Amino acid sequence: MAFAEWAAGRVTALKMETARGWRPKALVPVSDPAELRGEFRLLLDLVKPEGSLKLLGLATDETVQHV
């Protein structure tokens, strides 16, 4: 939290011309896609309009085929 506040203060002090001078890029680890259903719209809203959202599927013991 402290880092986010510090970074926001630095960006504000830059007197940038654009309203959004940074592009958020989020990598979200997901082990169960059902958990993501309620939060997906929030994640998209956080990275709009020019950011990106990548989902990283995590394998569990149930989803891995052991040979």
PDB file of N, CA, C and O in Angstrom:
ATOM      1  N   MET A   1       0.818  -1.176   0.000  1.00  0.00           N
ATOM      2  CA  MET A   1       0.000   0.000   0.000  1.00  0.00           C
ATOM      3  C   MET A   1       0.869   1.249   0.000  1.00  0.00           C
ATOM      4  O   MET A   1       0.583   2.204  -0.699  1.00  0.00           O
ATOM      5  N   ALA A   2       1.926   1.206   0.797  1.00  0.00           N
ATOM      6  CA  ALA A   2       2.820   2.359   0.871  1.00  0.00           C
ATOM      7  C   ALA A   2       3.485   2.629  -0.474  1.00  0.00           C
ATOM      8  O   ALA A   2       3.631   3.782  -0.883  1.00  0.00           O
ATOM      9  N   PHE A   3       3.865   1.569  -1.173  1.00  0.00           N
ATOM     10  CA  PHE A   3       4.486   1.744  -2.483  1.00  0.00           C
ATOM     11  C   PHE A   3       3.506   2.363  -3.479  1.00  0.00           C
ATOM     12  O   PHE A   3       3.872   3.247  -4.254  1.00  0.00           O
ATOM     13  N   ALA A   4       2.259   1.922  -3.453  1.00  0.00           N
ATOM     14  CA  ALA A   4       1.250   2.470  -4.362  1.00  0.00           C
ATOM     15  C   ALA A   4       1.016   3.950  -4.082  1.00  0.00           C
ATOM     16  O   ALA A   4       0.888   4.757  -5.007  1.00  0.00           O
ATOM     17  N   GLU A   5       0.964   4.324  -2.816  1.00  0.00           N
ATOM     18  CA  GLU A   5       0.789   5.735  -2.470  1.00  0.00           C
ATOM     19  C   GLU A   5       1.989   6.563  -2.913  1.00  0.00           C
ATOM     20  O   GLU A   5       1.837   7.668  -3.432  1.00  0.00           O
ATOM     21  N   TRP A   6       3.187   6.028  -2.722  1.00  0.00           N
ATOM     22  CA  TRP A   6       4.393   6.737  -3.147  1.00  0.00           C
ATOM     23  C   TRP A   6       4.384   6.932  -4.664  1.00  0.00           C
ATOM     24  O   TRP A   6       4.651   8.015  -5.167  1.00  0.00           O
ATOM     25  N   ALA A   7       4.078   5.861  -5.411  1.00  0.00           N
ATOM     26  CA  ALA A   7       4.062   5.931  -6.871  1.00  0.00           C
ATOM     27  C   ALA A   7       2.998   6.910  -7.362  1.00  0.00           C
ATOM     28  O   ALA A   7       3.238   7.675  -8.304  1.00  0.00           O
ATOM     29  N   ALA A   8       1.837   6.906  -6.744  1.00  0.00           N
ATOM     30  CA  ALA A   8       0.778   7.840  -7.141  1.00  0.00           C
ATOM     31  C   ALA A   8       1.217   9.277  -6.912  1.00  0.00           C
ATOM     32  O   ALA A   8       0.946  10.163  -7.734  1.00  0.00           O
ATOM     33  N   GLY A   9       1.911   9.521  -5.820  1.00  0.00           N
ATOM     34  CA  GLY A   9       2.417  10.864  -5.552  1.00  0.00           C
ATOM     35  C   GLY A   9       3.440  11.305  -6.575  1.00  0.00           C
ATOM     36  O   GLY A   9       3.449  12.457  -7.014  1.00  0.00           O
ATOM     37  N   ARG A  10       4.312  10.384  -6.982  1.00  0.00           N
ATOM     38  CA  ARG A  10       5.321  10.709  -7.997  1.00  0.00           C
ATOM     39  C   ARG A  10       4.680  11.006  -9.345  1.00  0.00           C
ATOM     40  O   ARG A  10       5.090  11.929 -10.036  1.00  0.00           O
ATOM     41  N   VAL A  11       3.706  10.230  -9.737  1.00  0.00           N
ATOM     42  CA  VAL A  11       3.033  10.449 -11.022  1.00  0.00           C
ATOM     43  C   VAL A  11       2.277  11.771 -11.004  1.00  0.00           C
ATOM     44  O   VAL A  11       2.288  12.520 -11.984  1.00  0.00           O
ATOM     45  N   THR A  12       1.632  12.073  -9.900  1.00  0.00           N
ATOM     46  CA  THR A  12       0.896  13.325  -9.789  1.00  0.00           C
ATOM     47  C   THR A  12       1.833  14.525  -9.896  1.00  0.00           C
ATOM     48  O   THR A  12       1.495  15.539 -10.507  1.00  0.00           O
ATOM     49  N   ALA A  13       3.019  14.419  -9.352  1.00  0.00           N
ATOM     50  CA  ALA A  13       3.979  15.520  -9.374  1.00  0.00           C
ATOM     51  C   ALA A  13       4.588  15.749 -10.751  1.00  0.00           C
ATOM     52  O   ALA A  13       5.164  16.799 -10.998  1.00  0.00           O
ATOM     53  N   LEU A  14       4.433  14.808 -11.675  1.00  0.00           N
ATOM     54  CA  LEU A  14       5.036  14.930 -12.999  1.00  0.00           C
ATOM     55  C   LEU A  14       4.323  15.925 -13.907  1.00  0.00           C
ATOM     56  O   LEU A  14       4.854  16.296 -14.935  1.00  0.00           O
ATOM     57  N   LYS A  15       3.124  16.334 -13.581  1.00  0.00           N
ATOM     58  CA  LYS A  15       2.352  17.279 -14.403  1.00  0.00           C
ATOM     59  C   LYS A  15       2.215  16.775 -15.845  1.00  0.00           C
ATOM     60  O   LYS A  15       2.550  17.450 -16.797  1.00  0.00           O
ATOM     61  N   MET A  16       1.738  15.581 -15.987  1.00  0.00           N
ATOM     62  CA  MET A  16       1.600  14.968 -17.308  1.00  0.00           C
ATOM     63  C   MET A  16       0.451  15.594 -18.079  1.00  0.00           C
ATOM     64  O   MET A  16      -0.523  16.057 -17.507  1.00  0.00           O
ATOM     65  N   GLU A  17       0.579  15.570 -19.375  1.00  0.00           N
ATOM     66  CA  GLU A  17      -0.447  16.112 -20.263  1.00  0.00           C
ATOM     67  C   GLU A  17      -1.668  15.196 -20.349  1.00  0.00           C
ATOM     68  O   GLU A  17      -2.777  15.663 -20.484  1.00  0.00           O
ATOM     69  N   THR A  18      -1.441  13.919 -20.311  1.00  0.00           N
ATOM     70  CA  THR A  18      -2.538  12.976 -20.465  1.00  0.00           C
ATOM     71  C   THR A  18      -3.132  12.625 -19.114  1.00  0.00           C
ATOM     72  O   THR A  18      -2.454  12.644 -18.097  1.00  0.00           O
ATOM     73  N   ALA A  19      -4.395  12.289 -19.136  1.00  0.00           N
ATOM     74  CA  ALA A  19      -5.068  11.914 -17.899  1.00  0.00           C
ATOM     75  C   ALA A  19      -4.560  10.569 -17.389  1.00  0.00           C
ATOM     76  O   ALA A  19      -4.574  10.304 -16.199  1.00  0.00           O
ATOM     77  N   ARG A  20      -4.124   9.712 -18.289  1.00  0.00           N
ATOM     78  CA  ARG A  20      -3.645   8.396 -17.886  1.00  0.00           C
ATOM     79  C   ARG A  20      -2.303   8.141 -18.557  1.00  0.00           C
ATOM     80  O   ARG A  20      -2.249   7.744 -19.709  1.00  0.00           O
ATOM     81  N   GLY A  21      -1.241   8.386 -17.855  1.00  0.00           N
ATOM     82  CA  GLY A  21       0.090   8.255 -18.429  1.00  0.00           C
ATOM     83  C   GLY A  21       0.702   6.883 -18.262  1.00  0.00           C
ATOM     84  O   GLY A  21       1.833   6.666 -18.631  1.00  0.00           O
ATOM     85  N   TRP A  22      -0.014   5.941 -17.722  1.00  0.00           N
ATOM     86  CA  TRP A  22       0.517   4.601 -17.532  1.00  0.00           C
ATOM     87  C   TRP A  22      -0.479   3.594 -18.072  1.00  0.00           C
ATOM     88  O   TRP A  22      -1.658   3.878 -18.211  1.00  0.00           O
ATOM     89  N   ARG A  23       0.015   2.437 -18.399  1.00  0.00           N
ATOM     90  CA  ARG A  23      -0.840   1.372 -18.926  1.00  0.00           C
ATOM     91  C   ARG A  23      -0.710   0.155 -18.013  1.00  0.00           C
ATOM     92  O   ARG A  23       0.326  -0.497 -18.002  1.00  0.00           O
ATOM     93  N   PRO A  24      -1.758  -0.131 -17.258  1.00  0.00           N
ATOM     94  CA  PRO A  24      -1.687  -1.270 -16.345  1.00  0.00           C
ATOM     95  C   PRO A  24      -1.649  -2.593 -17.100  1.00  0.00           C
ATOM     96  O   PRO A  24      -2.346  -2.779 -18.089  1.00  0.00           O
ATOM     97  N   LYS A  25      -0.800  -3.468 -16.628  1.00  0.00           N
ATOM     98  CA  LYS A  25      -0.705  -4.817 -17.192  1.00  0.00           C
ATOM     99  C   LYS A  25      -0.821  -5.780 -16.023  1.00  0.00           C
ATOM    100  O   LYS A  25       0.056  -5.830 -15.165  1.00  0.00           O
ATOM    101  N   ALA A  26      -1.913  -6.513 -15.981  1.00  0.00           N
ATOM    102  CA  ALA A  26      -2.183  -7.404 -14.861  1.00  0.00           C
ATOM    103  C   ALA A  26      -2.036  -8.861 -15.292  1.00  0.00           C
ATOM    104  O   ALA A  26      -2.509  -9.262 -16.344  1.00  0.00           O
ATOM    105  N   LEU A  27      -1.356  -9.635 -14.461  1.00  0.00           N
ATOM    106  CA  LEU A  27      -1.246 -11.080 -14.632  1.00  0.00           C
ATOM    107  C   LEU A  27      -1.933 -11.699 -13.427  1.00  0.00           C
ATOM    108  O   LEU A  27      -1.503 -11.511 -12.288  1.00  0.00           O
ATOM    109  N   VAL A  28      -3.017 -12.425 -13.681  1.00  0.00           N
ATOM    110  CA  VAL A  28      -3.836 -12.972 -12.598  1.00  0.00           C
ATOM    111  C   VAL A  28      -3.745 -14.497 -12.609  1.00  0.00           C
ATOM    112  O   VAL A  28      -4.187 -15.141 -13.562  1.00  0.00           O
ATOM    113  N   PRO A  29      -3.158 -15.084 -11.570  1.00  0.00           N
ATOM    114  CA  PRO A  29      -3.120 -16.550 -11.484  1.00  0.00           C
ATOM    115  C   PRO A  29      -4.496 -17.096 -11.089  1.00  0.00           C
ATOM    116  O   PRO A  29      -5.132 -16.588 -10.179  1.00  0.00           O
ATOM    117  N   VAL A  30      -4.940 -18.124 -11.802  1.00  0.00           N
ATOM    118  CA  VAL A  30      -6.260 -18.698 -11.554  1.00  0.00           C
ATOM    119  C   VAL A  30      -6.131 -20.210 -11.471  1.00  0.00           C
ATOM    120  O   VAL A  30      -5.651 -20.848 -12.398  1.00  0.00           O
ATOM    121  N   SER A  31      -6.552 -20.772 -10.334  1.00  0.00           N
ATOM    122  CA  SER A  31      -6.547 -22.229 -10.211  1.00  0.00           C
ATOM    123  C   SER A  31      -7.931 -22.809 -10.488  1.00  0.00           C
ATOM    124  O   SER A  31      -8.052 -23.937 -10.926  1.00  0.00           O
ATOM    125  N   ASP A  32      -8.972 -22.026 -10.240  1.00  0.00           N
ATOM    126  CA  ASP A  32     -10.345 -22.465 -10.485  1.00  0.00           C
ATOM    127  C   ASP A  32     -11.085 -21.358 -11.235  1.00  0.00           C
ATOM    128  O   ASP A  32     -11.328 -20.291 -10.669  1.00  0.00           O
ATOM    129  N   PRO A  33     -11.436 -21.573 -12.491  1.00  0.00           N
ATOM    130  CA  PRO A  33     -12.108 -20.537 -13.270  1.00  0.00           C
ATOM    131  C   PRO A  33     -13.420 -20.055 -12.649  1.00  0.00           C
ATOM    132  O   PRO A  33     -13.815 -18.910 -12.839  1.00  0.00           O
ATOM    133  N   ALA A  34     -14.077 -20.885 -11.860  1.00  0.00           N
ATOM    134  CA  ALA A  34     -15.330 -20.485 -11.228  1.00  0.00           C
ATOM    135  C   ALA A  34     -15.107 -19.344 -10.232  1.00  0.00           C
ATOM    136  O   ALA A  34     -15.987 -18.512 -10.025  1.00  0.00           O
ATOM    137  N   GLU A  35     -13.930 -19.293  -9.619  1.00  0.00           N
ATOM    138  CA  GLU A  35     -13.621 -18.217  -8.675  1.00  0.00           C
ATOM    139  C   GLU A  35     -13.525 -16.860  -9.372  1.00  0.00           C
ATOM    140  O   GLU A  35     -13.741 -15.822  -8.767  1.00  0.00           O
ATOM    141  N   LEU A  36     -13.189 -16.866 -10.639  1.00  0.00           N
ATOM    142  CA  LEU A  36     -12.958 -15.634 -11.386  1.00  0.00           C
ATOM    143  C   LEU A  36     -14.244 -14.977 -11.862  1.00  0.00           C
ATOM    144  O   LEU A  36     -14.261 -13.782 -12.142  1.00  0.00           O
ATOM    145  N   ARG A  37     -15.334 -15.683 -11.911  1.00  0.00           N
ATOM    146  CA  ARG A  37     -16.570 -15.175 -12.510  1.00  0.00           C
ATOM    147  C   ARG A  37     -17.050 -13.862 -11.912  1.00  0.00           C
ATOM    148  O   ARG A  37     -17.405 -12.948 -12.614  1.00  0.00           O
ATOM    149  N   GLY A  38     -17.038 -13.731 -10.610  1.00  0.00           N
ATOM    150  CA  GLY A  38     -17.540 -12.520  -9.992  1.00  0.00           C
ATOM    151  C   GLY A  38     -16.566 -11.358 -10.049  1.00  0.00           C
ATOM    152  O   GLY A  38     -16.958 -10.208  -9.899  1.00  0.00           O
ATOM    153  N   GLU A  39     -15.298 -11.632 -10.280  1.00  0.00           N
ATOM    154  CA  GLU A  39     -14.272 -10.600 -10.240  1.00  0.00           C
ATOM    155  C   GLU A  39     -13.769 -10.185 -11.612  1.00  0.00           C
ATOM    156  O   GLU A  39     -12.998  -9.243 -11.731  1.00  0.00           O
ATOM    157  N   PHE A  40     -14.199 -10.852 -12.664  1.00  0.00           N
ATOM    158  CA  PHE A  40     -13.661 -10.592 -13.994  1.00  0.00           C
ATOM    159  C   PHE A  40     -13.961  -9.173 -14.465  1.00  0.00           C
ATOM    160  O   PHE A  40     -13.094  -8.496 -15.005  1.00  0.00           O
ATOM    161  N   ARG A  41     -15.190  -8.697 -14.255  1.00  0.00           N
ATOM    162  CA  ARG A  41     -15.543  -7.336 -14.685  1.00  0.00           C
ATOM    163  C   ARG A  41     -14.711  -6.295 -13.943  1.00  0.00           C
ATOM    164  O   ARG A  41     -14.283  -5.304 -14.520  1.00  0.00           O
ATOM    165  N   LEU A  42     -14.463  -6.515 -12.666  1.00  0.00           N
ATOM    166  CA  LEU A  42     -13.629  -5.597 -11.896  1.00  0.00           C
ATOM    167  C   LEU A  42     -12.213  -5.555 -12.463  1.00  0.00           C
ATOM    168  O   LEU A  42     -11.634  -4.483 -12.632  1.00  0.00           O
ATOM    169  N   LEU A  43     -11.659  -6.711 -12.772  1.00  0.00           N
ATOM    170  CA  LEU A  43     -10.314  -6.763 -13.330  1.00  0.00           C
ATOM    171  C   LEU A  43     -10.246  -6.047 -14.671  1.00  0.00           C
ATOM    172  O   LEU A  43      -9.301  -5.305 -14.949  1.00  0.00           O
ATOM    173  N   LEU A  44     -11.244  -6.229 -15.501  1.00  0.00           N
ATOM    174  CA  LEU A  44     -11.277  -5.533 -16.785  1.00  0.00           C
ATOM    175  C   LEU A  44     -11.374  -4.025 -16.594  1.00  0.00           C
ATOM    176  O   LEU A  44     -10.712  -3.255 -17.290  1.00  0.00           O
ATOM    177  N   ASP A  45     -12.188  -3.588 -15.647  1.00  0.00           N
ATOM    178  CA  ASP A  45     -12.321  -2.155 -15.387  1.00  0.00           C
ATOM    179  C   ASP A  45     -11.008  -1.546 -14.896  1.00  0.00           C
ATOM    180  O   ASP A  45     -10.717  -0.386 -15.178  1.00  0.00           O
ATOM    181  N   LEU A  46     -10.212  -2.310 -14.167  1.00  0.00           N
ATOM    182  CA  LEU A  46      -8.938  -1.810 -13.668  1.00  0.00           C
ATOM    183  C   LEU A  46      -7.925  -1.566 -14.777  1.00  0.00           C
ATOM    184  O   LEU A  46      -7.097  -0.667 -14.683  1.00  0.00           O
ATOM    185  N   VAL A  47      -7.968  -2.355 -15.827  1.00  0.00           N
ATOM    186  CA  VAL A  47      -6.965  -2.220 -16.885  1.00  0.00           C
ATOM    187  C   VAL A  47      -7.456  -1.420 -18.096  1.00  0.00           C
ATOM    188  O   VAL A  47      -6.660  -1.104 -18.973  1.00  0.00           O
ATOM    189  N   LYS A  48      -8.727  -1.082 -18.146  1.00  0.00           N
ATOM    190  CA  LYS A  48      -9.238  -0.292 -19.267  1.00  0.00           C
ATOM    191  C   LYS A  48      -8.700   1.116 -19.197  1.00  0.00           C
ATOM    192  O   LYS A  48      -8.407   1.604 -18.117  1.00  0.00           O
ATOM    193  N   PRO A  49      -8.577   1.854 -20.229  1.00  0.00           N
ATOM    194  CA  PRO A  49      -8.863   1.518 -21.617  1.00  0.00           C
ATOM    195  C   PRO A  49      -7.659   0.973 -22.382  1.00  0.00           C
ATOM    196  O   PRO A  49      -7.818   0.341 -23.412  1.00  0.00           O
ATOM    197  N   GLU A  50      -6.439   1.184 -21.900  1.00  0.00           N
ATOM    198  CA  GLU A  50      -5.287   0.809 -22.710  1.00  0.00           C
ATOM    199  C   GLU A  50      -4.416  -0.266 -22.085  1.00  0.00           C
ATOM    200  O   GLU A  50      -3.368  -0.595 -22.633  1.00  0.00           O
ATOM    201  N   GLY A  51      -4.799  -0.803 -20.961  1.00  0.00           N
ATOM    202  CA  GLY A  51      -4.001  -1.826 -20.310  1.00  0.00           C
ATOM    203  C   GLY A  51      -4.289  -3.214 -20.858  1.00  0.00           C
ATOM    204  O   GLY A  51      -5.004  -3.376 -21.839  1.00  0.00           O
ATOM    205  N   SER A  52      -3.715  -4.213 -20.202  1.00  0.00           N
ATOM    206  CA  SER A  52      -3.955  -5.586 -20.630  1.00  0.00           C
ATOM    207  C   SER A  52      -4.160  -6.475 -19.406  1.00  0.00           C
ATOM    208  O   SER A  52      -3.664  -6.192 -18.324  1.00  0.00           O
ATOM    209  N   LEU A  53      -4.895  -7.532 -19.615  1.00  0.00           N
ATOM    210  CA  LEU A  53      -5.191  -8.498 -18.566  1.00  0.00           C
ATOM    211  C   LEU A  53      -4.858  -9.880 -19.101  1.00  0.00           C
ATOM    212  O   LEU A  53      -5.357 -10.277 -20.147  1.00  0.00           O
ATOM    213  N   LYS A  54      -3.996 -10.579 -18.398  1.00  0.00           N
ATOM    214  CA  LYS A  54      -3.637 -11.938 -18.790  1.00  0.00           C
ATOM    215  C   LYS A  54      -3.973 -12.863 -17.641  1.00  0.00           C
ATOM    216  O   LYS A  54      -3.687 -12.567 -16.483  1.00  0.00           O
ATOM    217  N   LEU A  55      -4.596 -13.984 -17.979  1.00  0.00           N
ATOM    218  CA  LEU A  55      -4.953 -14.987 -16.987  1.00  0.00           C
ATOM    219  C   LEU A  55      -3.971 -16.145 -17.092  1.00  0.00           C
ATOM    220  O   LEU A  55      -3.689 -16.627 -18.189  1.00  0.00           O
ATOM    221  N   LEU A  56      -3.451 -16.578 -15.970  1.00  0.00           N
ATOM    222  CA  LEU A  56      -2.499 -17.676 -15.915  1.00  0.00           C
ATOM    223  C   LEU A  56      -3.148 -18.841 -15.185  1.00  0.00           C
ATOM    224  O   LEU A  56      -3.413 -18.757 -13.982  1.00  0.00           O
ATOM    225  N   GLY A  57      -3.434 -19.901 -15.917  1.00  0.00           N
ATOM    226  CA  GLY A  57      -4.040 -21.082 -15.315  1.00  0.00           C
ATOM    227  C   GLY A  57      -3.019 -21.872 -14.524  1.00  0.00           C
ATOM    228  O   GLY A  57      -1.939 -22.181 -15.020  1.00  0.00           O
ATOM    229  N   LEU A  58      -3.350 -22.183 -13.294  1.00  0.00           N
ATOM    230  CA  LEU A  58      -2.467 -22.963 -12.431  1.00  0.00           C
ATOM    231  C   LEU A  58      -2.979 -24.393 -12.342  1.00  0.00           C
ATOM    232  O   LEU A  58      -4.159 -24.623 -12.129  1.00  0.00           O
ATOM    233  N   ALA A  59      -2.079 -25.327 -12.478  1.00  0.00           N
ATOM    234  CA  ALA A  59      -2.452 -26.738 -12.400  1.00  0.00           C
ATOM    235  C   ALA A  59      -2.536 -27.167 -10.946  1.00  0.00           C
ATOM    236  O   ALA A  59      -1.793 -26.701 -10.098  1.00  0.00           O
ATOM    237  N   THR A  60      -3.467 -28.052 -10.678  1.00  0.00           N
ATOM    238  CA  THR A  60      -3.598 -28.656  -9.351  1.00  0.00           C
ATOM    239  C   THR A  60      -3.413 -30.150  -9.501  1.00  0.00           C
ATOM    240  O   THR A  60      -3.327 -30.683 -10.615  1.00  0.00           O
ATOM    241  N   ASP A  61      -3.369 -30.848  -8.390  1.00  0.00           N
ATOM    242  CA  ASP A  61      -3.220 -32.304  -8.446  1.00  0.00           C
ATOM    243  C   ASP A  61      -4.367 -32.961  -9.196  1.00  0.00           C
ATOM    244  O   ASP A  61      -4.209 -33.991  -9.837  1.00  0.00           O
ATOM    245  N   GLU A  62      -5.552 -32.373  -9.106  1.00  0.00           N
ATOM    246  CA  GLU A  62      -6.726 -32.946  -9.796  1.00  0.00           C
ATOM    247  C   GLU A  62      -6.664 -32.741 -11.308  1.00  0.00           C
ATOM    248  O   GLU A  62      -7.221 -33.514 -12.063  1.00  0.00           O
ATOM    249  N   THR A  63      -6.020 -31.662 -11.755  1.00  0.00           N
ATOM    250  CA  THR A  63      -6.015 -31.367 -13.190  1.00  0.00           C
ATOM    251  C   THR A  63      -4.795 -31.923 -13.927  1.00  0.00           C
ATOM    252  O   THR A  63      -4.782 -31.937 -15.145  1.00  0.00           O
ATOM    253  N   VAL A  64      -3.794 -32.378 -13.185  1.00  0.00           N
ATOM    254  CA  VAL A  64      -2.582 -32.901 -13.817  1.00  0.00           C
ATOM    255  C   VAL A  64      -2.703 -34.414 -13.977  1.00  0.00           C
ATOM    256  O   VAL A  64      -3.078 -35.117 -13.044  1.00  0.00           O
ATOM    257  N   GLN A  65      -2.393 -34.895 -15.174  1.00  0.00           N
ATOM    258  CA  GLN A  65      -2.383 -36.320 -15.406  1.00  0.00           C
ATOM    259  C   GLN A  65      -0.997 -36.859 -15.088  1.00  0.00           C
ATOM    260  O   GLN A  65      -0.011 -36.465 -15.704  1.00  0.00           O
ATOM    261  N   HIS A  66      -0.936 -37.727 -14.114  1.00  0.00           N
ATOM    262  CA  HIS A  66       0.355 -38.326 -13.756  1.00  0.00           C
ATOM    263  C   HIS A  66       0.585 -39.553 -14.604  1.00  0.00           C
ATOM    264  O   HIS A  66      -0.271 -40.423 -14.731  1.00  0.00           O
ATOM    265  N   VAL A  67       1.738 -39.640 -15.205  1.00  0.00           N
ATOM    266  CA  VAL A  67       2.051 -40.758 -16.095  1.00  0.00           C
ATOM    267  C   VAL A  67       2.821 -41.804 -15.363  1.00  0.00           C
ATOM    268  O   VAL A  67       3.601 -41.615 -14.524  1.00  0.00           O
TER     269      VAL A  67
END
